[in-house]
Amino acid sequence: MTSKNILNGRELSATRRNFIRSVAVAAGTATLLPHALAQTAPPYPDPNENCMPPVTIPPSVPFKPVPRPVVQRKSIWALSSAEQRRLDEAYTLLRGLPPDDPRGWLPQAHVHCFFCSGSPGNPSSVEIHGGWYFMPWHRAYLYFHERILASLVGDDTFYLPYWDWDLPVHSVFPPLYLVPGSSLVDSYRFTGASPLTYTLDAQFQYYKIDIAKRMAAPDYQLFMGTNPDQMTNHGGVIENGPHGLVHVWVGDPAVDFSNPMPDMGILQTAARDPIFFAHHTNIDRLWAVWNATSPQHLNPADCLWTDTRWNFFDENKQLTSISVADVLNTDSSLFYNYGLGSPFAESVQSPARAFLPGEQKTTRQGKQPTTRDVELPGDVAASPLEAAEAVTAERPLLILHIDGIQVPPHLGAAVRVFVNLPTATAETPSSSPNYVGYFVIIPKVAPGGGQHQHRPTNIALDVTDELPPLLKGAKKLQVTLVPSTAAKRAPEQIDMTYDRVWVESK
Ligand code: C2O
């Protein structure tokens, strides 16, 4: 059974989308979001969408903090009814701005599209995902979004709430964003079936995404990723695990990355859904929490990071240039915090890291698992038993890197990683001791678009706990990549290649 949906003059296979939708309806959840479920298929974004900034760009002015009382951003679940109304009113006003107003709903969503490579037909050269720009860029973006909403409701104390999906009880879709008729509703979500079968917490558990452990990432490289201009760069453990999973989950609770769902499931359209901002405010909070929980949790001090600047339109339609350094102390420059006490740790230059890049070759990853033999770093190879038995605090951090991952821009990938279990399949449970982690690549654009290539993605998994026991008695290290969906089967489609697999000991 294949039904087709004609969009932009192209035919798109809609079999699976319709299947999921009919399951949601059959489960009796149609009453939650009747207008969304009435759609036959999500309208994919125009592959030729132009999300470039306006052709005549006004000169930008440098960002200057304008002091006002510091506000504390709160959880969606903690808003008073007056705050709930204010939020709804703010998005109503935002959606009502004329289409050529740079502060408006779609122009703001286009800003996100532009900063994540643009659309296939109108690519941009900027990409802030997949590395150390992810955290500060989204912080700046949220800040201007928040100021615009605040000025629309004429209330300086307005703030963006966060969706704290890291709390199991809040790992369902926030009801406030589902009230029929509310400006917080987006028609292109698959929230209907999610509370019944697949809560986010269930997904986190299935993939063993231990958020507390990720929040204990000992350095910024692991936590927020590294410089994307370096060959060995990778994204951080918040971006590559929970962040991507929440995006795709909003579009498809079964989290099948081979079938991307707008709005949230595709970066080109994600910021059209108001929940995007609540999701990212939570990511922003997790960054502040990470900074505040240990004096070792330092941001990069590298000026390649701190001096990087981006332009955003502010609440007065003034194009404003803001730097990474401008957003690091939210209390004194952006005038908000998360009530954490001192959320800002002083930056120091972190030491250069030693690494052992793996064999240079390319593996094509289809639906079947693929396995690589991987060399161990010298110190681990020299004393695998010692590494296996060391449980002291001084034992080295072991990072498994998978570099040079490429997928076509309209496809994503969800991949579980096993060590020394080349027979692993999509059915192998994540409770297997050989399961060491998981990564996801979010689709960038709609199917049927152009073929412009994206920068390859690198992944870093902390395997300090998992790896040593698996090395006991083992002659070599084998890393098996298993494409899978939350339904414990292979995805319908995957088209991925990866280059280097290597272990870093630091
Ligand atoms: Cu800019 Cu959650 O993506």
Coordinates of C-alpha atoms and ligand atoms in Angstrom, one line a residue:
M1 CA 0.0 0.0 0.0
T2 CA 1.6 3.2 -1.1
S3 CA -0.2 6.5 -1.1
K4 CA 1.3 9.5 -2.6
N5 CA 1.2 13.1 -1.6
I6 CA 1.8 15.7 -4.2
L7 CA 3.8 18.6 -3.0
N8 CA 5.7 21.2 -4.8
G9 CA 5.1 19.3 -8.0
R10 CA 6.8 16.2 -6.6
E11 CA 5.4 13.0 -5.4
L12 CA 6.3 11.9 -1.9
S13 CA 5.7 8.5 -0.6
A14 CA 3.4 8.9 2.4
T15 CA 2.8 5.3 3.3
R16 CA 4.5 5.3 6.6
R17 CA 3.3 8.8 7.6
N18 CA -0.2 7.7 7.0
F19 CA 0.4 4.5 8.8
I20 CA 1.5 6.2 12.0
R21 CA -1.3 8.7 11.7
S22 CA -3.9 6.0 11.5
V23 CA -2.3 4.2 14.5
A24 CA -2.6 7.5 16.4
V25 CA -6.3 7.8 15.4
A26 CA -7.0 4.2 16.2
A27 CA -5.5 4.6 19.6
G28 CA -8.3 7.0 20.3
T29 CA -6.2 10.1 20.6
A30 CA -7.7 12.1 17.8
T31 CA -9.5 14.3 20.2
L32 CA -6.2 15.7 21.5
L33 CA -5.3 17.5 18.3
P34 CA -8.1 17.1 15.8
H35 CA -6.8 19.7 13.4
A36 CA -3.4 18.1 13.2
L37 CA -4.7 14.7 12.7
A38 CA -7.0 15.8 10.0
Q39 CA -4.0 16.4 7.7
T40 CA -3.2 13.5 5.4
A41 CA 0.5 14.1 5.6
P42 CA 2.7 16.8 6.9
P43 CA 3.5 19.5 4.3
Y44 CA 7.2 19.1 3.7
P45 CA 9.0 22.4 3.5
D46 CA 9.8 23.8 0.2
P47 CA 13.2 22.4 -0.8
N48 CA 13.8 25.7 -2.6
E49 CA 12.8 27.8 0.4
N50 CA 14.8 30.9 0.6
C51 CA 15.7 31.4 4.3
M52 CA 18.5 33.8 3.5
P53 CA 18.4 37.2 5.3
P54 CA 16.7 40.1 3.4
V55 CA 18.6 41.2 0.3
T56 CA 19.3 44.6 1.6
I57 CA 20.8 44.1 5.0
P58 CA 21.0 47.1 7.3
P59 CA 24.3 47.7 8.9
S60 CA 24.6 45.8 12.2
V61 CA 25.4 47.4 15.6
P62 CA 27.4 45.6 18.2
F63 CA 25.3 44.1 21.0
K64 CA 25.3 46.2 24.2
P65 CA 23.7 44.9 27.4
V66 CA 20.8 47.2 28.4
P67 CA 20.4 46.7 32.1
R68 CA 17.0 45.6 33.4
P69 CA 15.9 43.5 36.4
V70 CA 17.2 39.9 36.0
V71 CA 14.4 37.4 35.4
Q72 CA 14.4 33.8 36.3
R73 CA 13.2 31.4 33.5
K74 CA 10.8 28.8 34.8
S75 CA 9.6 25.4 33.8
I76 CA 6.6 25.2 31.5
W77 CA 5.0 23.2 34.3
A78 CA 5.5 26.0 36.8
L79 CA 3.8 28.9 35.0
S80 CA 1.0 30.8 36.8
S81 CA -2.2 31.1 34.8
A82 CA -1.3 34.8 34.1
E83 CA 2.1 33.7 32.7
Q84 CA 0.4 31.0 30.6
R85 CA -1.9 33.7 29.1
R86 CA 1.0 36.1 28.6
L87 CA 2.9 33.4 26.7
D88 CA -0.1 32.6 24.5
E89 CA -0.6 36.3 23.8
A90 CA 3.1 36.8 22.9
Y91 CA 3.0 34.1 20.2
T92 CA -0.4 35.3 19.0
L93 CA 1.2 38.7 18.4
L94 CA 4.3 37.2 16.9
R95 CA 2.2 35.2 14.4
G96 CA 0.2 38.3 13.6
L97 CA 3.2 40.4 12.5
P98 CA 3.3 41.2 8.7
P99 CA 5.3 38.6 6.7
D100 CA 8.1 41.1 5.9
D101 CA 8.7 42.0 9.5
P102 CA 12.0 40.4 10.5
R103 CA 10.7 39.8 14.0
G104 CA 7.9 37.7 12.8
W105 CA 7.2 34.0 13.2
L106 CA 8.4 32.7 9.8
P107 CA 11.3 35.1 9.4
Q108 CA 12.6 34.0 12.8
A109 CA 12.2 30.3 11.8
H110 CA 14.2 31.2 8.7
V111 CA 17.0 32.5 10.9
H112 CA 17.4 29.0 12.3
C113 CA 17.1 27.5 8.8
F114 CA 19.8 29.9 7.5
F115 CA 22.2 29.1 10.4
C116 CA 21.8 25.3 9.7
S117 CA 22.9 25.3 6.1
G118 CA 19.8 26.8 4.5
S119 CA 17.5 24.8 2.2
P120 CA 18.6 22.5 -0.5
G121 CA 17.8 25.0 -3.3
N122 CA 19.1 27.9 -1.3
P123 CA 22.0 26.6 0.7
S124 CA 23.8 28.9 3.1
S125 CA 27.4 28.4 4.1
V126 CA 26.7 28.7 7.9
E127 CA 26.2 25.7 10.1
I128 CA 26.1 26.1 13.9
H129 CA 25.1 22.5 14.7
G130 CA 27.5 19.7 15.3
G131 CA 30.1 21.3 17.5
W132 CA 31.0 24.0 20.0
Y133 CA 28.8 26.8 18.4
F134 CA 25.6 24.8 19.2
M135 CA 25.2 26.1 22.8
P136 CA 26.1 29.8 22.4
W137 CA 24.4 30.3 19.1
H138 CA 21.1 28.9 20.4
R139 CA 21.5 31.0 23.6
A140 CA 21.8 34.2 21.5
Y141 CA 18.9 33.1 19.2
L142 CA 16.6 32.5 22.2
Y143 CA 17.6 35.8 23.8
F144 CA 16.5 37.8 20.8
H145 CA 13.4 35.7 20.4
E146 CA 12.6 36.4 24.1
R147 CA 13.2 40.1 23.8
I148 CA 10.9 40.3 20.7
L149 CA 8.1 38.5 22.5
A150 CA 8.6 40.7 25.6
S151 CA 8.3 43.8 23.6
L152 CA 5.2 42.5 21.8
V153 CA 3.4 42.0 25.1
G154 CA 5.0 45.2 26.5
D155 CA 6.3 43.4 29.5
D156 CA 10.0 43.5 30.3
T157 CA 9.7 40.6 32.8
F158 CA 8.5 38.2 30.1
Y159 CA 10.7 35.1 29.8
L160 CA 10.8 31.9 27.8
P161 CA 9.8 28.8 29.8
Y162 CA 11.8 25.6 29.5
W163 CA 10.5 22.1 28.8
D164 CA 12.4 20.1 31.3
W165 CA 12.1 16.7 29.5
D166 CA 15.0 15.5 31.6
L167 CA 12.6 15.0 34.5
P168 CA 10.8 11.7 33.8
V169 CA 7.4 13.2 34.8
H170 CA 7.9 16.0 32.3
S171 CA 9.0 13.7 29.5
V172 CA 5.6 13.9 27.8
F173 CA 4.4 16.7 25.5
P174 CA 3.5 19.8 27.6
P175 CA -0.3 20.1 27.6
L176 CA 0.0 23.9 27.6
Y177 CA 1.2 23.7 24.0
L178 CA -1.7 21.4 23.0
V179 CA -4.7 23.6 24.0
P180 CA -6.9 23.8 20.9
G181 CA -6.9 27.3 19.4
S182 CA -3.8 28.3 21.3
S183 CA -1.0 30.1 19.5
L184 CA 1.4 27.5 21.0
V185 CA -0.1 24.8 18.9
D186 CA 1.7 23.7 15.8
S187 CA -0.2 21.6 13.3
Y188 CA 2.7 19.4 12.3
R189 CA 3.5 17.3 15.3
F190 CA 2.7 13.7 16.2
T191 CA 1.9 14.2 19.8
G192 CA -1.3 12.3 19.7
A193 CA 0.1 8.8 20.3
S194 CA 3.1 9.7 22.4
P195 CA 1.8 9.7 25.9
L196 CA 0.4 6.2 25.4
T197 CA 3.4 4.3 24.2
Y198 CA 6.5 6.2 23.8
T199 CA 7.3 8.8 26.4
L200 CA 10.6 10.5 26.1
D201 CA 11.8 8.9 29.3
A202 CA 11.0 5.5 27.8
Q203 CA 13.1 6.4 24.8
F204 CA 15.9 7.7 26.9
Q205 CA 15.9 4.4 28.8
Y206 CA 15.7 2.3 25.7
Y207 CA 18.7 4.1 24.3
K208 CA 20.4 4.3 27.7
I209 CA 20.7 8.1 27.4
D210 CA 21.6 8.8 30.9
I211 CA 21.2 12.5 31.2
A212 CA 22.7 12.7 34.7
K213 CA 25.9 11.0 33.4
R214 CA 26.0 13.4 30.4
M215 CA 25.6 16.3 32.7
A216 CA 28.8 15.1 34.5
A217 CA 30.8 15.3 31.2
P218 CA 34.2 16.4 32.6
D219 CA 35.2 18.8 29.9
Y220 CA 33.6 21.1 27.3
Q221 CA 34.8 19.0 24.4
L222 CA 32.6 16.2 25.6
F223 CA 29.8 18.4 26.9
M224 CA 29.3 20.9 24.1
G225 CA 31.5 19.6 21.3
T226 CA 34.6 21.0 19.6
N227 CA 35.6 23.4 16.9
P228 CA 33.8 22.4 13.7
D229 CA 36.7 23.8 11.6
Q230 CA 39.0 21.0 12.9
M231 CA 39.1 17.7 11.2
T232 CA 38.5 15.7 14.4
N233 CA 35.6 17.8 15.6
H234 CA 32.4 16.4 17.1
G235 CA 29.2 17.5 18.7
G236 CA 28.6 17.4 22.5
V237 CA 26.7 14.7 24.5
I238 CA 23.6 16.9 25.0
E239 CA 23.3 17.9 21.3
N240 CA 23.9 14.4 19.9
G241 CA 21.7 12.4 22.3
P242 CA 18.7 14.0 24.0
H243 CA 18.5 17.1 21.9
G244 CA 18.1 15.3 18.6
L245 CA 15.9 12.7 20.1
V246 CA 13.4 15.3 21.4
H247 CA 13.3 17.0 18.0
V248 CA 12.5 13.8 16.1
W249 CA 10.1 12.5 18.8
V250 CA 7.9 15.6 18.5
G251 CA 7.5 14.8 14.8
D252 CA 7.2 11.0 15.3
P253 CA 7.0 9.4 18.7
A254 CA 8.3 6.1 17.3
V255 CA 11.5 8.0 16.4
D256 CA 12.2 6.6 13.0
F257 CA 14.9 8.8 11.6
S258 CA 14.5 7.4 8.1
N259 CA 11.2 9.2 7.9
P260 CA 11.7 12.7 9.0
M261 CA 8.6 14.7 10.1
P262 CA 8.3 18.4 10.0
D263 CA 8.2 20.7 11.8
M264 CA 10.4 19.8 14.7
G265 CA 11.9 16.7 13.1
I266 CA 13.7 18.7 10.3
L267 CA 16.1 21.5 11.1
Q268 CA 14.9 23.5 8.2
T269 CA 11.4 23.9 9.8
A270 CA 12.0 23.1 13.5
A271 CA 11.8 26.7 14.7
R272 CA 8.3 27.1 13.2
D273 CA 7.0 25.2 16.2
P274 CA 6.8 27.2 19.5
I275 CA 7.9 24.1 21.4
F276 CA 11.3 24.5 19.7
F277 CA 12.0 27.5 22.0
A278 CA 10.9 25.6 25.1
H279 CA 13.1 22.7 24.1
H280 CA 16.1 24.8 23.5
T281 CA 15.5 26.9 26.6
N282 CA 15.9 23.6 28.4
I283 CA 19.2 22.8 26.5
D284 CA 20.3 26.3 27.5
R285 CA 19.4 25.6 31.2
L286 CA 21.4 22.3 31.0
W287 CA 24.4 24.3 29.9
A288 CA 24.0 26.7 32.8
V289 CA 23.6 23.8 35.2
W290 CA 26.7 22.1 33.8
N291 CA 28.7 25.3 34.3
A292 CA 27.4 25.7 37.9
T293 CA 27.9 22.1 39.1
S294 CA 31.6 21.9 39.1
P295 CA 34.6 24.3 39.0
Q296 CA 36.0 22.0 36.3
H297 CA 33.1 22.5 34.0
L298 CA 34.7 25.3 32.1
N299 CA 33.7 26.8 28.8
P300 CA 36.3 27.0 26.1
A301 CA 38.6 30.0 26.5
D302 CA 39.8 29.8 22.9
C303 CA 39.2 33.1 21.1
L304 CA 38.2 31.2 18.0
W305 CA 35.1 30.4 20.1
T306 CA 34.6 33.5 22.3
D307 CA 35.2 36.0 19.4
T308 CA 32.7 34.4 17.0
R309 CA 29.9 36.7 16.1
W310 CA 26.4 36.3 14.6
N311 CA 23.8 38.8 13.5
F312 CA 20.2 38.8 14.8
F313 CA 17.3 41.3 14.5
D314 CA 16.5 42.7 17.9
E315 CA 13.1 43.8 19.2
N316 CA 13.5 47.1 17.4
K317 CA 14.2 45.4 14.0
Q318 CA 17.8 46.5 14.5
L319 CA 20.4 44.1 13.2
T320 CA 22.7 43.3 16.1
S321 CA 26.0 41.6 16.1
I322 CA 26.5 39.5 19.2
S323 CA 29.6 37.4 20.1
V324 CA 29.9 34.2 22.1
A325 CA 31.6 36.1 24.8
D326 CA 28.5 38.3 25.1
V327 CA 26.3 35.4 26.1
L328 CA 28.5 33.6 28.6
N329 CA 27.3 35.5 31.7
T330 CA 23.6 35.6 31.4
D331 CA 23.1 37.6 34.6
S332 CA 25.1 40.5 33.6
S333 CA 24.6 40.7 29.8
L334 CA 21.3 39.0 29.0
F335 CA 19.6 39.6 32.3
Y336 CA 18.1 36.2 32.9
N337 CA 19.1 33.1 34.8
Y338 CA 17.8 29.7 36.0
G339 CA 18.0 30.4 39.7
L340 CA 21.2 28.3 40.1
G341 CA 23.2 30.7 42.1
S342 CA 26.4 31.3 40.2
P343 CA 25.9 29.9 36.8
F344 CA 29.1 31.2 35.3
A345 CA 32.4 29.5 35.7
E346 CA 35.6 31.4 34.7
S347 CA 37.0 30.1 31.5
V348 CA 40.6 28.8 31.2
Q349 CA 42.4 27.4 28.3
S350 CA 42.1 23.7 28.3
P351 CA 45.1 21.6 27.4
A352 CA 45.5 20.2 23.9
R353 CA 44.3 16.7 23.7
A354 CA 46.1 13.7 22.4
F355 CA 44.3 11.5 20.0
L356 CA 44.8 8.5 17.9
P357 CA 42.9 8.9 14.6
G358 CA 41.7 5.6 13.2
E359 CA 42.2 3.9 9.9
Q360 CA 41.4 6.1 6.9
K361 CA 38.7 4.4 5.0
T362 CA 35.0 4.7 4.3
T363 CA 32.3 2.2 5.3
R364 CA 28.8 2.3 3.7
Q365 CA 26.1 1.7 6.3
G366 CA 22.9 0.2 5.0
K367 CA 20.2 -1.4 7.2
Q368 CA 22.5 -4.2 8.1
P369 CA 25.0 -3.7 11.0
T370 CA 28.6 -2.9 10.0
T371 CA 31.7 -3.8 12.1
R372 CA 35.1 -2.2 12.2
D373 CA 38.3 -3.5 13.9
V374 CA 39.7 -0.7 16.0
E375 CA 43.1 -0.2 17.4
L376 CA 43.4 0.6 21.1
P377 CA 45.3 3.6 22.3
G378 CA 48.7 2.6 23.5
D379 CA 48.1 2.9 27.3
V380 CA 44.9 0.9 27.1
A381 CA 46.3 -1.7 24.8
A382 CA 49.4 -2.1 27.0
S383 CA 47.4 -3.0 30.0
P384 CA 43.8 -3.9 29.1
L385 CA 43.4 -5.8 32.4
E386 CA 44.5 -2.9 34.4
A387 CA 42.1 -0.7 32.4
A388 CA 39.4 -3.2 33.0
E389 CA 39.9 -3.3 36.7
A390 CA 40.7 0.3 37.3
V391 CA 37.8 1.9 39.1
T392 CA 39.8 4.7 40.6
A393 CA 39.1 8.3 39.9
E394 CA 42.4 8.7 38.0
R395 CA 41.6 6.2 35.3
P396 CA 41.6 7.7 31.9
L397 CA 38.5 8.9 30.2
L398 CA 37.9 6.6 27.2
I399 CA 36.1 8.2 24.3
L400 CA 34.9 6.3 21.2
H401 CA 35.0 8.5 18.1
I402 CA 33.1 7.8 15.0
D403 CA 34.1 10.4 12.4
G404 CA 33.1 11.6 9.0
I405 CA 29.5 10.5 9.2
Q406 CA 27.5 11.5 6.1
V407 CA 23.9 11.1 5.3
P408 CA 22.0 12.7 2.4
P409 CA 20.5 16.0 3.7
H410 CA 16.9 14.7 3.7
L411 CA 17.6 11.6 5.7
G412 CA 18.6 11.1 9.3
A413 CA 20.0 8.2 11.1
A414 CA 19.7 6.6 14.5
V415 CA 22.5 4.2 15.3
R416 CA 23.3 2.0 18.3
V417 CA 26.9 1.1 18.9
F418 CA 28.1 -2.2 20.3
V419 CA 31.6 -3.3 21.2
N420 CA 32.9 -6.8 20.6
L421 CA 29.5 -8.1 19.5
P422 CA 29.7 -8.3 15.7
T423 CA 26.5 -10.3 15.7
A424 CA 24.4 -7.5 17.2
T425 CA 21.2 -6.6 15.3
A426 CA 18.3 -4.2 15.7
E427 CA 16.7 -6.8 18.0
T428 CA 19.7 -7.0 20.4
P429 CA 18.6 -5.2 23.6
S430 CA 20.3 -2.1 24.8
S431 CA 20.7 -3.9 28.1
S432 CA 23.4 -6.0 26.5
P433 CA 26.7 -5.3 28.3
N434 CA 28.2 -4.8 24.8
Y435 CA 26.0 -1.8 24.1
V436 CA 28.0 1.3 24.6
G437 CA 25.9 4.1 23.2
Y438 CA 23.8 5.7 20.6
F439 CA 23.8 8.7 18.2
V440 CA 21.3 10.4 16.0
I441 CA 21.7 12.6 13.0
I442 CA 18.7 14.9 12.4
P443 CA 17.5 15.3 8.8
K444 CA 18.2 18.7 7.5
V445 CA 15.7 19.2 4.8
A446 CA 12.7 17.8 3.1
P447 CA 12.9 14.9 0.6
G448 CA 13.0 15.8 -3.0
G449 CA 15.3 18.8 -2.5
G450 CA 18.7 19.5 -3.9
Q451 CA 21.7 17.3 -3.2
H452 CA 24.0 19.8 -1.6
Q453 CA 26.3 18.1 0.7
H454 CA 26.6 18.9 4.4
R455 CA 29.7 18.8 6.5
P456 CA 30.3 15.4 7.8
T457 CA 29.4 14.8 11.4
N458 CA 31.6 13.4 14.1
I459 CA 30.4 11.6 17.2
A460 CA 32.1 11.1 20.5
L461 CA 30.7 8.5 23.0
D462 CA 32.0 8.4 26.6
V463 CA 32.8 4.6 27.0
T464 CA 34.9 4.9 30.2
D465 CA 32.6 2.6 32.1
E466 CA 31.6 0.3 29.3
L467 CA 34.8 -0.4 27.5
P468 CA 37.2 -1.8 30.0
P469 CA 35.1 -4.9 31.0
L470 CA 34.6 -5.7 27.3
L471 CA 38.4 -5.7 26.8
K472 CA 39.0 -8.4 29.4
G473 CA 40.3 -11.4 27.6
A474 CA 39.5 -9.9 24.2
K475 CA 42.2 -9.9 21.6
K476 CA 40.9 -6.9 19.7
L477 CA 38.3 -4.3 19.7
Q478 CA 35.4 -4.5 17.3
V479 CA 32.9 -1.7 16.9
T480 CA 29.5 -2.6 15.4
L481 CA 27.1 0.1 14.2
V482 CA 23.4 -1.1 14.3
P483 CA 20.8 1.2 12.7
S484 CA 17.6 0.9 14.7
T485 CA 14.3 2.5 15.6
A486 CA 12.6 2.6 19.0
A487 CA 10.4 -0.2 17.7
K488 CA 13.5 -2.4 17.9
R489 CA 13.8 -3.0 14.2
A490 CA 15.9 -1.7 11.4
P491 CA 14.8 1.6 9.9
E492 CA 13.0 1.6 6.6
Q493 CA 15.8 3.5 5.0
I494 CA 19.3 4.4 5.8
D495 CA 22.0 5.8 3.6
M496 CA 25.0 6.6 5.7
T497 CA 28.8 6.4 5.3
Y498 CA 31.4 6.9 8.0
D499 CA 35.2 7.2 7.9
R500 CA 37.2 6.8 11.0
V501 CA 36.5 4.9 14.2
W502 CA 39.0 5.4 17.0
V503 CA 39.4 5.3 20.7
E504 CA 40.9 8.3 22.6
S505 CA 42.3 7.9 26.1
K506 CA 42.7 11.2 28.0
Ligands
C2O1 CU1 19.2 24.4 16.1 CU2 17.5 21.9 18.1 O1 18.4 22.7 16.6

